Coordinates of C-alpha atoms in Angstrom, one line a residue:
M1 CA -35.8 18.2 -17.6
Q2 CA -33.4 18.9 -20.4
T3 CA -34.0 15.7 -22.6
V4 CA -36.6 13.2 -23.8
V5 CA -35.5 9.5 -23.6
V6 CA -36.9 6.1 -24.6
D7 CA -35.6 2.8 -23.3
L8 CA -35.5 0.1 -26.0
D9 CA -35.0 -3.2 -24.2
T10 CA -37.1 -5.9 -26.1
G11 CA -37.7 -7.1 -29.6
D12 CA -36.0 -5.8 -32.8
I13 CA -34.0 -2.9 -31.4
A14 CA -32.5 -2.0 -34.8
A15 CA -36.1 -1.9 -36.4
K16 CA -37.3 0.3 -33.6
R17 CA -34.4 2.7 -33.9
A18 CA -35.0 3.0 -37.6
H19 CA -38.7 3.7 -37.0
L20 CA -37.9 6.5 -34.6
E21 CA -35.3 8.1 -36.9
R22 CA -37.7 7.9 -39.9
H23 CA -40.5 9.8 -38.0
L24 CA -38.6 11.9 -35.4
G25 CA -35.4 12.5 -37.1
A26 CA -31.8 11.7 -35.8
P27 CA -31.5 11.5 -32.0
T28 CA -29.0 13.6 -30.0
M29 CA -27.5 10.5 -28.4
V30 CA -27.8 6.8 -28.4
V31 CA -26.4 4.8 -25.4
E32 CA -26.0 1.1 -25.2
S33 CA -27.2 0.1 -21.7
G34 CA -25.2 -3.1 -21.6
G35 CA -28.0 -5.6 -21.7
V36 CA -28.7 -8.0 -24.7
T37 CA -32.2 -9.2 -25.8
T38 CA -33.0 -12.8 -26.3
E39 CA -32.5 -12.1 -30.1
G40 CA -29.0 -11.1 -29.4
Q41 CA -29.5 -7.4 -30.0
R42 CA -28.0 -4.8 -27.7
K43 CA -30.4 -2.9 -25.6
C44 CA -30.2 0.9 -25.9
H45 CA -31.4 4.3 -24.7
V46 CA -32.3 6.9 -27.4
W47 CA -32.1 10.6 -26.3
W48 CA -33.3 13.9 -27.7
A49 CA -32.1 17.1 -26.2
L50 CA -34.6 20.0 -25.9
T51 CA -33.8 23.6 -27.1
E52 CA -34.9 24.8 -23.5
P53 CA -35.1 22.9 -20.2
A54 CA -38.7 21.8 -19.5
E55 CA -40.0 23.4 -16.2
G56 CA -43.3 23.6 -14.3
D57 CA -46.2 22.2 -16.2
D58 CA -44.0 21.2 -19.1
I59 CA -42.5 18.5 -17.0
A60 CA -45.7 16.6 -17.0
R61 CA -45.8 17.0 -20.8
V62 CA -42.3 15.6 -21.1
C63 CA -43.3 12.5 -19.0
R64 CA -46.4 12.0 -21.1
L65 CA -44.3 12.3 -24.3
R66 CA -41.8 9.7 -23.1
G67 CA -44.7 7.3 -22.4
D68 CA -46.2 8.0 -25.8
I69 CA -42.9 7.3 -27.6
A70 CA -42.4 4.0 -25.5
A71 CA -46.0 2.9 -26.3
K72 CA -45.6 3.4 -30.0
V73 CA -42.3 1.5 -30.4
G74 CA -42.6 -1.1 -27.5
G75 CA -40.2 0.7 -25.2
D76 CA -40.1 0.6 -21.4
M77 CA -43.3 2.2 -20.1
H78 CA -41.8 3.0 -16.7
F79 CA -40.3 6.1 -18.2
R80 CA -43.8 7.7 -18.0
S81 CA -42.5 8.6 -14.5
A82 CA -40.0 11.4 -14.0
H83 CA -38.5 9.3 -11.2
Q84 CA -37.4 6.3 -13.3
P85 CA -33.7 5.7 -13.0
I86 CA -31.5 5.0 -16.0
R87 CA -27.9 3.9 -16.4
V88 CA -25.3 6.6 -17.1
A89 CA -22.8 6.3 -19.9
G90 CA -19.4 5.2 -18.4
S91 CA -21.1 3.0 -15.6
V92 CA -20.9 -0.7 -15.6
Y93 CA -23.9 -3.1 -16.3
Y94 CA -23.6 -6.1 -14.0
K95 CA -26.1 -8.9 -14.2
N96 CA -26.0 -12.7 -14.4
S97 CA -22.3 -12.5 -13.9
L98 CA -21.9 -10.4 -17.0
K99 CA -20.0 -7.1 -16.8
T100 CA -20.5 -4.6 -19.7
Q101 CA -19.7 -1.0 -19.9
V102 CA -22.6 1.4 -20.6
R103 CA -21.2 3.4 -23.6
I104 CA -22.3 6.1 -26.1
V105 CA -22.5 4.6 -29.6
E106 CA -23.9 7.7 -31.4
L107 CA -23.6 11.4 -30.6
N108 CA -25.2 14.4 -32.5
A109 CA -24.6 17.2 -30.0
A110 CA -26.0 19.9 -32.2
H111 CA -29.3 18.1 -32.7
E112 CA -32.0 19.8 -30.4
R113 CA -35.8 19.6 -30.6
D114 CA -38.5 22.2 -29.7
L115 CA -40.8 20.6 -27.2
A116 CA -44.1 21.7 -28.9
E117 CA -42.8 20.6 -32.3
F118 CA -41.6 17.2 -30.9
I119 CA -44.9 16.6 -29.4
E120 CA -46.7 17.1 -32.8
A121 CA -44.1 14.7 -34.4
V122 CA -44.7 12.0 -31.8
T123 CA -48.5 12.5 -32.2
D124 CA -48.2 12.0 -36.0
M125 CA -45.8 9.0 -35.7
P126 CA -47.6 5.6 -36.3
P127 CA -46.9 2.6 -34.1
A128 CA -44.0 0.4 -35.1
A129 CA -44.7 -2.9 -36.8
G130 CA -46.2 -5.4 -34.4
V131 CA -47.0 -2.8 -31.7
S132 CA -50.5 -2.7 -30.3
L133 CA -51.5 0.5 -28.6
Q134 CA -53.7 -0.8 -25.8
P135 CA -54.7 1.6 -22.9
E136 CA -52.6 -0.4 -20.4
F137 CA -49.5 -1.0 -22.6
S138 CA -47.0 -2.8 -20.4
H139 CA -43.5 -4.2 -20.7
P140 CA -43.7 -7.7 -22.3
D141 CA -41.0 -9.0 -20.1
K142 CA -42.6 -7.7 -16.8
P143 CA -43.5 -10.6 -14.7
A144 CA -47.0 -11.1 -13.4
M145 CA -47.7 -10.0 -9.9
D146 CA -48.8 -13.6 -8.9
D147 CA -45.2 -14.8 -10.0
V148 CA -43.5 -11.9 -8.2
L149 CA -45.1 -12.8 -4.7
V150 CA -44.2 -16.5 -4.9
T151 CA -40.8 -16.4 -6.6
P152 CA -37.6 -16.2 -4.5
V153 CA -35.0 -13.6 -5.5
R154 CA -31.3 -13.8 -4.7
E155 CA -28.8 -11.0 -4.4
G156 CA -26.2 -10.4 -7.2
G157 CA -28.8 -10.2 -10.0
T158 CA -28.7 -13.9 -10.7
D159 CA -32.4 -14.3 -11.2
A160 CA -35.0 -13.0 -13.7
W161 CA -35.3 -9.8 -11.7
T162 CA -33.3 -8.3 -8.9
R163 CA -34.2 -8.1 -5.2
F164 CA -35.0 -4.3 -5.7
E165 CA -37.2 -5.0 -8.6
G166 CA -39.0 -7.8 -6.8
A167 CA -39.3 -5.8 -3.5
S168 CA -40.5 -2.7 -5.3
A169 CA -43.1 -4.7 -7.2
A170 CA -44.4 -6.3 -4.1
I171 CA -44.4 -3.2 -2.0
G172 CA -46.3 -1.4 -4.8
H173 CA -48.9 -4.2 -5.0
F174 CA -49.6 -4.0 -1.2
I175 CA -49.6 -0.2 -1.3
R176 CA -52.3 -0.3 -4.0
M177 CA -54.4 -2.7 -1.9
V178 CA -54.2 -0.4 1.0
H179 CA -54.8 2.8 -1.0
E180 CA -58.0 1.3 -2.7
G181 CA -59.3 0.2 0.8
R182 CA -59.0 -3.5 0.0
M183 CA -56.5 -4.0 2.9
S184 CA -56.0 -2.2 6.1
V185 CA -52.7 -0.6 6.9
D186 CA -51.7 -3.3 9.2
E187 CA -52.6 -6.0 6.7
G188 CA -50.6 -4.3 4.0
W189 CA -47.5 -3.9 6.2
Q190 CA -47.8 -7.6 7.2
G191 CA -47.9 -8.6 3.6
I192 CA -44.8 -6.5 2.7
C193 CA -43.0 -8.1 5.7
G194 CA -44.1 -11.5 4.8
Y195 CA -42.8 -11.1 1.2
N196 CA -39.5 -9.8 2.4
A197 CA -39.0 -12.7 4.8
A198 CA -40.1 -15.4 2.4
M199 CA -38.9 -14.3 -1.1
L200 CA -35.8 -12.0 -0.7
R201 CA -32.5 -14.0 -0.2
P202 CA -31.2 -12.5 2.1
S203 CA -34.0 -10.3 3.4
W204 CA -33.9 -6.6 3.6
S205 CA -33.6 -5.0 7.0
E206 CA -36.9 -3.6 8.5
E207 CA -35.5 -0.2 8.3
R208 CA -34.8 -0.4 4.6
L209 CA -38.2 -2.0 4.0
K210 CA -40.0 0.8 5.8
T211 CA -38.0 3.6 4.0
E212 CA -38.8 2.0 0.6
S213 CA -42.4 1.6 1.5
D214 CA -42.7 5.1 2.8
R215 CA -41.1 6.4 -0.4
L216 CA -43.4 4.5 -2.8
W217 CA -46.5 5.3 -0.7
A218 CA -45.7 9.1 -1.0
R219 CA -45.3 8.7 -4.8
H220 CA -48.5 6.7 -5.1
V221 CA -50.5 9.2 -3.2
E222 CA -49.0 12.1 -5.1
K223 CA -50.0 10.4 -8.4
N224 CA -53.4 8.8 -7.4
G225 CA -54.8 11.2 -4.7
P226 CA -55.8 10.6 -1.1
P227 CA -56.2 7.0 -0.1
L228 CA -59.5 5.2 0.6
M229 CA -58.4 3.7 3.9
R230 CA -60.1 0.5 5.1
L231 CA -61.8 0.6 8.4
E232 CA -60.6 -2.1 10.7
T233 CA -63.0 -4.9 11.0
R234 CA -63.3 -4.6 14.7
V235 CA -61.9 -2.1 17.3
S236 CA -59.3 -4.0 19.3
G237 CA -60.6 -4.7 22.8
P238 CA -59.0 -6.0 26.0
V239 CA -57.4 -9.4 25.9
E240 CA -59.4 -10.7 28.8
M241 CA -63.2 -11.0 28.7
P242 CA -64.8 -8.8 31.4
A243 CA -66.8 -10.6 33.9
F244 CA -68.3 -9.5 37.2
T245 CA -69.6 -11.2 40.3
L246 CA -73.1 -10.8 41.6
G247 CA -71.8 -8.9 44.6
A248 CA -69.8 -6.4 42.4
L249 CA -72.8 -5.7 40.2
L250 CA -75.1 -5.1 43.3
D251 CA -72.5 -2.9 45.0
D252 CA -71.9 -0.7 42.0
Q253 CA -73.8 2.6 42.9
S254 CA -72.4 4.6 40.0
P255 CA -75.0 6.7 38.0
M256 CA -76.5 5.2 35.0
P257 CA -75.3 6.4 31.6
E258 CA -77.4 9.3 30.3
D259 CA -79.9 8.3 27.6
I260 CA -79.4 9.7 24.1
I261 CA -83.2 9.7 23.7
A262 CA -85.2 9.2 26.9
P263 CA -86.8 7.1 28.3
R264 CA -84.3 4.5 27.3
V265 CA -85.5 4.7 23.7
L266 CA -81.9 5.1 22.5
T267 CA -79.0 4.4 24.9
P268 CA -75.3 5.0 24.4
G269 CA -74.1 2.3 21.9
G270 CA -77.6 1.3 21.3
L271 CA -79.3 0.3 18.0
L272 CA -82.8 1.5 17.2
V273 CA -84.8 0.0 14.4
L274 CA -87.8 2.0 13.0
G275 CA -90.1 0.0 10.6
G276 CA -93.1 0.9 8.6
A277 CA -94.9 0.2 5.4
P278 CA -94.3 2.4 2.3
K279 CA -96.3 5.7 2.4
V280 CA -97.2 5.4 6.0
G281 CA -95.4 8.6 6.8
K282 CA -92.2 7.0 8.2
S283 CA -89.8 9.4 6.5
D284 CA -92.0 12.5 7.5
L285 CA -92.1 11.3 11.1
L286 CA -88.4 10.4 11.2
I287 CA -87.2 13.9 9.9
S288 CA -89.5 15.7 12.3
W289 CA -88.2 13.6 15.2
L290 CA -84.5 13.9 14.2
V291 CA -84.8 17.7 13.7
H292 CA -86.4 18.0 17.2
M293 CA -83.7 15.9 18.8
A294 CA -81.0 18.1 17.0
A295 CA -82.5 21.1 18.5
G296 CA -82.8 19.6 21.9
V297 CA -86.6 19.8 22.0
P298 CA -88.9 16.8 23.2
F299 CA -91.0 15.2 20.5
L300 CA -94.0 12.9 21.2
G301 CA -92.7 12.2 24.7
F302 CA -89.1 11.4 23.5
T303 CA -86.6 13.7 25.2
P304 CA -83.0 14.5 24.4
P305 CA -80.7 15.6 27.2
R306 CA -79.4 18.5 25.0
P307 CA -79.2 19.4 21.3
L308 CA -77.9 16.3 19.6
R309 CA -75.4 16.0 16.7
I310 CA -77.2 13.9 14.1
F311 CA -76.0 12.5 10.7
Y312 CA -78.8 11.5 8.5
L313 CA -77.5 9.0 5.9
Q314 CA -80.4 8.5 3.5
A315 CA -80.6 6.8 0.1
E316 CA -84.1 7.5 -1.0
I317 CA -84.7 11.4 -1.6
Q318 CA -82.6 13.3 -4.1
Y319 CA -81.2 16.6 -3.1
H320 CA -83.8 19.1 -4.5
Y321 CA -86.7 16.9 -3.2
L322 CA -85.0 16.5 0.2
R323 CA -84.8 20.3 0.6
E324 CA -88.4 20.6 -0.7
R325 CA -89.6 18.1 1.9
L326 CA -87.8 19.8 4.7
K327 CA -89.5 23.1 3.8
Q328 CA -92.9 21.5 3.7
I329 CA -92.7 19.9 7.1
A330 CA -94.3 22.2 9.6
L331 CA -91.5 22.8 12.2
P332 CA -91.6 25.4 14.9
P333 CA -89.2 28.3 14.2
E334 CA -87.3 27.7 17.4
V335 CA -86.7 24.1 16.5
I336 CA -85.4 25.1 13.0
A337 CA -83.1 27.6 14.6
G338 CA -81.8 25.1 17.1
A339 CA -81.1 22.4 14.6
R340 CA -79.6 24.4 11.7
D341 CA -76.0 23.2 12.4
T342 CA -76.5 20.0 14.4
F343 CA -78.7 18.1 11.8
V344 CA -76.7 17.0 8.7
A345 CA -78.4 15.1 5.9
T346 CA -77.0 13.5 2.8
P347 CA -78.9 13.6 -0.6
K348 CA -79.9 10.2 -2.2
L349 CA -76.8 8.0 -2.2
K350 CA -76.0 5.4 -4.8
M351 CA -73.7 3.1 -2.9
L352 CA -73.6 0.1 -0.5
L353 CA -72.5 0.3 3.0
D354 CA -69.6 -2.0 2.2
N355 CA -66.0 -1.3 3.1
E356 CA -65.6 1.5 0.6
G357 CA -69.0 3.0 1.5
S358 CA -68.2 2.8 5.2
V359 CA -65.0 4.7 4.7
R360 CA -66.9 7.4 2.7
V361 CA -69.5 7.7 5.4
A362 CA -66.8 7.9 8.2
R363 CA -65.0 10.8 6.3
A364 CA -68.3 12.6 5.8
V365 CA -69.2 12.3 9.5
Q366 CA -65.7 13.6 10.5
T367 CA -66.0 16.5 8.1
A368 CA -69.5 17.3 9.3
F369 CA -68.6 17.2 13.1
P370 CA -64.8 17.9 13.2
D371 CA -64.8 19.3 16.7
A372 CA -67.0 17.0 18.7
P373 CA -68.3 13.3 18.6
M374 CA -71.5 12.6 16.8
D375 CA -74.6 11.4 18.9
I376 CA -76.8 9.7 16.3
L377 CA -76.1 8.0 13.0
C378 CA -79.4 7.3 11.1
V379 CA -79.4 5.0 8.0
D380 CA -82.5 5.3 5.9
P381 CA -83.3 2.7 4.6
I382 CA -81.4 -0.6 5.2
R383 CA -82.5 -2.0 1.9
N384 CA -80.9 0.6 -0.3
L385 CA -77.5 0.3 1.5
F386 CA -77.5 -3.3 2.5
D387 CA -74.2 -5.3 2.0
G388 CA -74.5 -9.0 2.8
G389 CA -70.9 -9.8 2.7
P390 CA -68.7 -12.0 0.5
D391 CA -71.6 -14.5 -0.1
G392 CA -73.9 -11.7 -1.3
G393 CA -76.9 -12.8 0.7
G394 CA -80.0 -10.7 0.9
E395 CA -82.0 -9.2 3.8
N396 CA -83.9 -12.4 4.4
D397 CA -80.6 -14.3 5.0
N398 CA -79.8 -14.4 8.7
T399 CA -76.1 -14.8 8.0
A400 CA -76.1 -11.8 5.6
M401 CA -78.1 -9.7 8.1
M402 CA -75.6 -10.4 11.0
F403 CA -72.7 -9.7 8.7
F404 CA -74.3 -6.3 7.8
L405 CA -75.0 -5.5 11.4
K406 CA -71.7 -6.7 13.0
E407 CA -69.1 -6.0 10.2
R408 CA -70.6 -2.9 8.7
V409 CA -73.0 -1.1 11.1
E410 CA -71.1 -1.9 14.3
V411 CA -67.6 -1.4 12.8
L412 CA -68.7 2.0 11.3
R413 CA -70.1 3.1 14.6
D414 CA -67.0 1.8 16.6
H415 CA -64.8 3.8 14.1
I416 CA -66.9 7.0 14.5
D417 CA -67.7 6.8 18.2
P418 CA -68.5 3.6 20.1
D419 CA -71.0 5.5 22.3
C420 CA -73.1 7.0 19.5
G421 CA -76.6 5.7 18.9
V422 CA -77.6 4.1 15.5
I423 CA -81.1 4.4 14.1
L424 CA -81.9 2.0 11.1
I425 CA -85.0 2.5 9.0
H426 CA -86.5 -0.6 7.5
H427 CA -89.7 -1.6 5.6
T428 CA -92.3 -3.9 6.9
K429 CA -94.2 -6.8 5.1
K430 CA -97.9 -7.1 5.0
L431 CA -99.7 -8.9 7.8
S432 CA -103.2 -9.3 8.9
K433 CA -104.6 -6.9 11.4
Q434 CA -104.8 -9.8 13.9
Q435 CA -101.1 -10.6 13.3
V436 CA -100.1 -7.0 13.8
K437 CA -102.2 -6.8 17.0
D438 CA -100.6 -10.0 18.4
D439 CA -97.0 -9.1 17.6
P440 CA -96.4 -6.0 15.4
F441 CA -92.7 -6.5 15.3
L442 CA -93.0 -9.7 13.2
A443 CA -93.9 -7.2 10.4
L444 CA -90.2 -6.2 10.0
S445 CA -89.0 -7.3 6.6
G446 CA -86.1 -9.7 6.4
A447 CA -84.3 -12.1 8.7
S448 CA -85.2 -12.6 12.3
A449 CA -81.6 -11.8 13.3
L450 CA -82.5 -8.1 13.1
R451 CA -85.0 -8.3 15.9
G452 CA -82.7 -10.2 18.1
F453 CA -79.9 -7.6 17.6
Y454 CA -81.5 -4.2 18.2
T455 CA -81.9 -2.6 21.6
S456 CA -85.1 -0.7 20.5
G457 CA -87.7 -1.3 17.9
L458 CA -90.5 1.0 16.8
I459 CA -93.2 0.0 14.3
L460 CA -95.4 2.8 12.6
H461 CA -98.6 1.5 11.2
R462 CA -102.3 2.4 10.5
P463 CA -104.8 0.6 12.6
D464 CA -107.5 1.8 10.2
E465 CA -106.6 2.3 6.6
D466 CA -109.5 4.7 6.2
A467 CA -108.4 6.9 9.2
S468 CA -105.4 9.3 9.5
E469 CA -104.3 8.1 12.9
R470 CA -101.1 6.0 13.1
K471 CA -100.0 3.8 16.0
L472 CA -96.4 3.7 17.1
E473 CA -95.6 0.5 18.7
I474 CA -92.4 0.4 21.0
E475 CA -90.2 -2.4 22.1
L476 CA -87.3 -1.8 24.4
R477 CA -84.5 -4.1 25.5
N478 CA -82.7 -1.7 27.9
G479 CA -85.7 -0.3 29.8
P480 CA -89.3 -1.0 31.0
A481 CA -92.0 -1.5 28.4
L482 CA -93.5 1.8 27.0
P483 CA -97.2 1.8 25.9
A484 CA -98.0 2.3 22.2
K485 CA -98.6 5.9 21.1
L486 CA -101.5 7.0 19.0
I487 CA -100.3 9.9 16.8
D488 CA -101.5 12.0 13.9
K489 CA -100.6 15.1 12.0
V490 CA -102.6 18.2 13.0
G491 CA -101.8 21.4 11.5
G492 CA -98.9 19.9 9.7
Q493 CA -97.2 18.8 12.9
W494 CA -97.1 15.4 14.6
V495 CA -99.0 15.2 17.8
E496 CA -99.9 12.5 20.3
L497 CA -103.6 11.7 20.7
N498 CA -105.4 10.8 23.9
P499 CA -105.6 7.0 23.7
M500 CA -108.8 7.1 25.7
N501 CA -110.6 8.3 22.6
E502 CA -109.6 5.1 20.7
R503 CA -112.3 2.5 20.5
L504 CA -111.1 -0.8 21.9
V505 CA -114.1 -3.2 21.3
R506 CA -116.4 -3.8 18.4
Q507 CA -114.4 -1.5 16.2
D508 CA -115.8 -2.4 12.9
V509 CA -119.5 -1.9 14.1
G510 CA -118.6 1.3 15.9
A511 CA -116.9 2.6 12.7
K512 CA -120.2 1.8 10.8
H513 CA -122.3 3.7 13.3
D514 CA -119.9 6.6 13.1
A515 CA -120.2 6.6 9.3
E516 CA -124.1 6.5 9.4
R517 CA -124.2 9.5 11.9
D518 CA -121.9 11.4 9.6
R519 CA -124.1 10.6 6.6
K520 CA -127.3 11.8 8.4
R521 CA -125.6 15.0 9.4
D522 CA -124.4 15.7 5.9
V523 CA -128.0 15.1 4.6
I524 CA -129.5 17.5 7.1
L525 CA -127.0 20.2 6.4
G526 CA -127.6 19.7 2.6
L527 CA -131.2 20.4 3.1
L528 CA -130.7 23.5 5.1
F529 CA -128.2 24.8 2.6
E530 CA -130.8 24.2 -0.2
E531 CA -133.6 26.0 1.7
A532 CA -131.3 29.0 2.6
A533 CA -130.4 29.2 -1.0
A534 CA -134.1 29.5 -1.9
G535 CA -134.5 32.4 0.6
R536 CA -136.3 30.4 3.3
L537 CA -135.5 30.8 7.0
Y538 CA -136.4 28.5 9.9
T539 CA -136.3 28.8 13.6
T540 CA -135.2 26.1 16.1
M541 CA -138.7 25.4 17.3
Q542 CA -139.9 24.6 13.7
F543 CA -137.8 21.4 13.8
C544 CA -139.9 20.2 16.7
F545 CA -143.0 19.6 14.3
A546 CA -144.1 16.2 13.2
P547 CA -141.6 15.1 10.5
K548 CA -144.5 14.3 8.0
I549 CA -145.2 18.2 7.8
S550 CA -143.1 19.5 4.9
F551 CA -141.0 22.7 5.1
E552 CA -143.5 24.4 2.8
Q553 CA -146.4 23.5 5.1
Q554 CA -144.5 24.7 8.1
W555 CA -143.7 28.0 6.3
R556 CA -147.3 28.6 5.4

């Protein structure tokens, strides 16, 4: 780029030129572009030649300089772009049936400016009278996008803007919507085609429309970076609804799909919800479970067919505390070795699983597992990532919950892999012991829609708050009922306890008797320790004497 230019096409052109010459010196050339302002002044381009052509990084400096000059004098801000076209002296301006030659009105061929010195001069130049330096300075004559999208434009330049200007503005609008993830690619293209058919008179050909759209898309991506593409709301399916006769179902002898986690705890395309009260050990149990599944090792009777690829999307534990917790969990060395590359976890996320969040998750999953489909996506917890849709409903709203499950979780799963399993972690509300005993799954927080939607449900709770044992209740849709599991941490690892040791009747009375036995034992041991500390020794037979005889009497 050998020059710097500003396009003066509105307001008091003469005053703006005088302001520029006062602070930047005489220009190399002034070209009247052929147009006339509403005040009757001729629009013009003011040029400064550079002592050396700008190359490499200096091109970006020239573009910023063009934008700064335009902003300070109320010029055309489009010239911040190196691609902005401009009329050449000697060409013909033709608009509104007016033909005018574009001509040079001032030429100082010897005037050249050093780029660095010129940047300093522009930096020191104050704004022209009446010009406000807002961050998003825009052309005052530029129509609002709402007007562009509903205003017909005819060929021949007979309207306020040309077909090219209208089409470029409309295409740019839909490109931004797609790039920001507010529209899908198909929706954006439909919007562009709709504008073309309804507002351009006559319409552009589809080939020209696509060429211009591709050009503007490439420029937009170059300027603004990779797009945040919107996930389609639903994966397109067959036109006809599948239906099968009784005979067809009975005659089908094909093997059943392999469980992701057996027995039928998580099936292909299934949704498992694990609920539990805060601090019950839900996250500790979950991480241990997922790591075992990633290593292909059974855990508490749950069996994977092979090492599973697991993406743990969690929004509770920050990075450093997540790695600390993983190190604190006692996992066998062979399990850690088997899951080093197949278990992928995020640090605490500050986002919603809305359209933008879903796109980010889909990208992260594809980056984590580029060569093979993922087996399990785990979201922990629902509450921190919940998006209730356009109405903004919460977890207790059935409509909002169904929106989250269908339009967020299911769409994300379909985009990643329709056959992968999803595990959602949820909090439970407080219920009485009798209510938990009658139906533990009523404890799941939020709308009842959640329970009707999942294929498997697990509830982790403490039957006795004073005991360390937990009970894992299991509810399956795709398989036979599984008995509840009594589990606990022994030696830092989760183990399943023998349910035969669990007291089934008169639990409160039995617990009191256990406590009394423990108290008596502690008293006896305390006496023995005291006697031993005093140097006195007793044989087993001495404890058979009458209890009224003191230890001292027995010793003597």
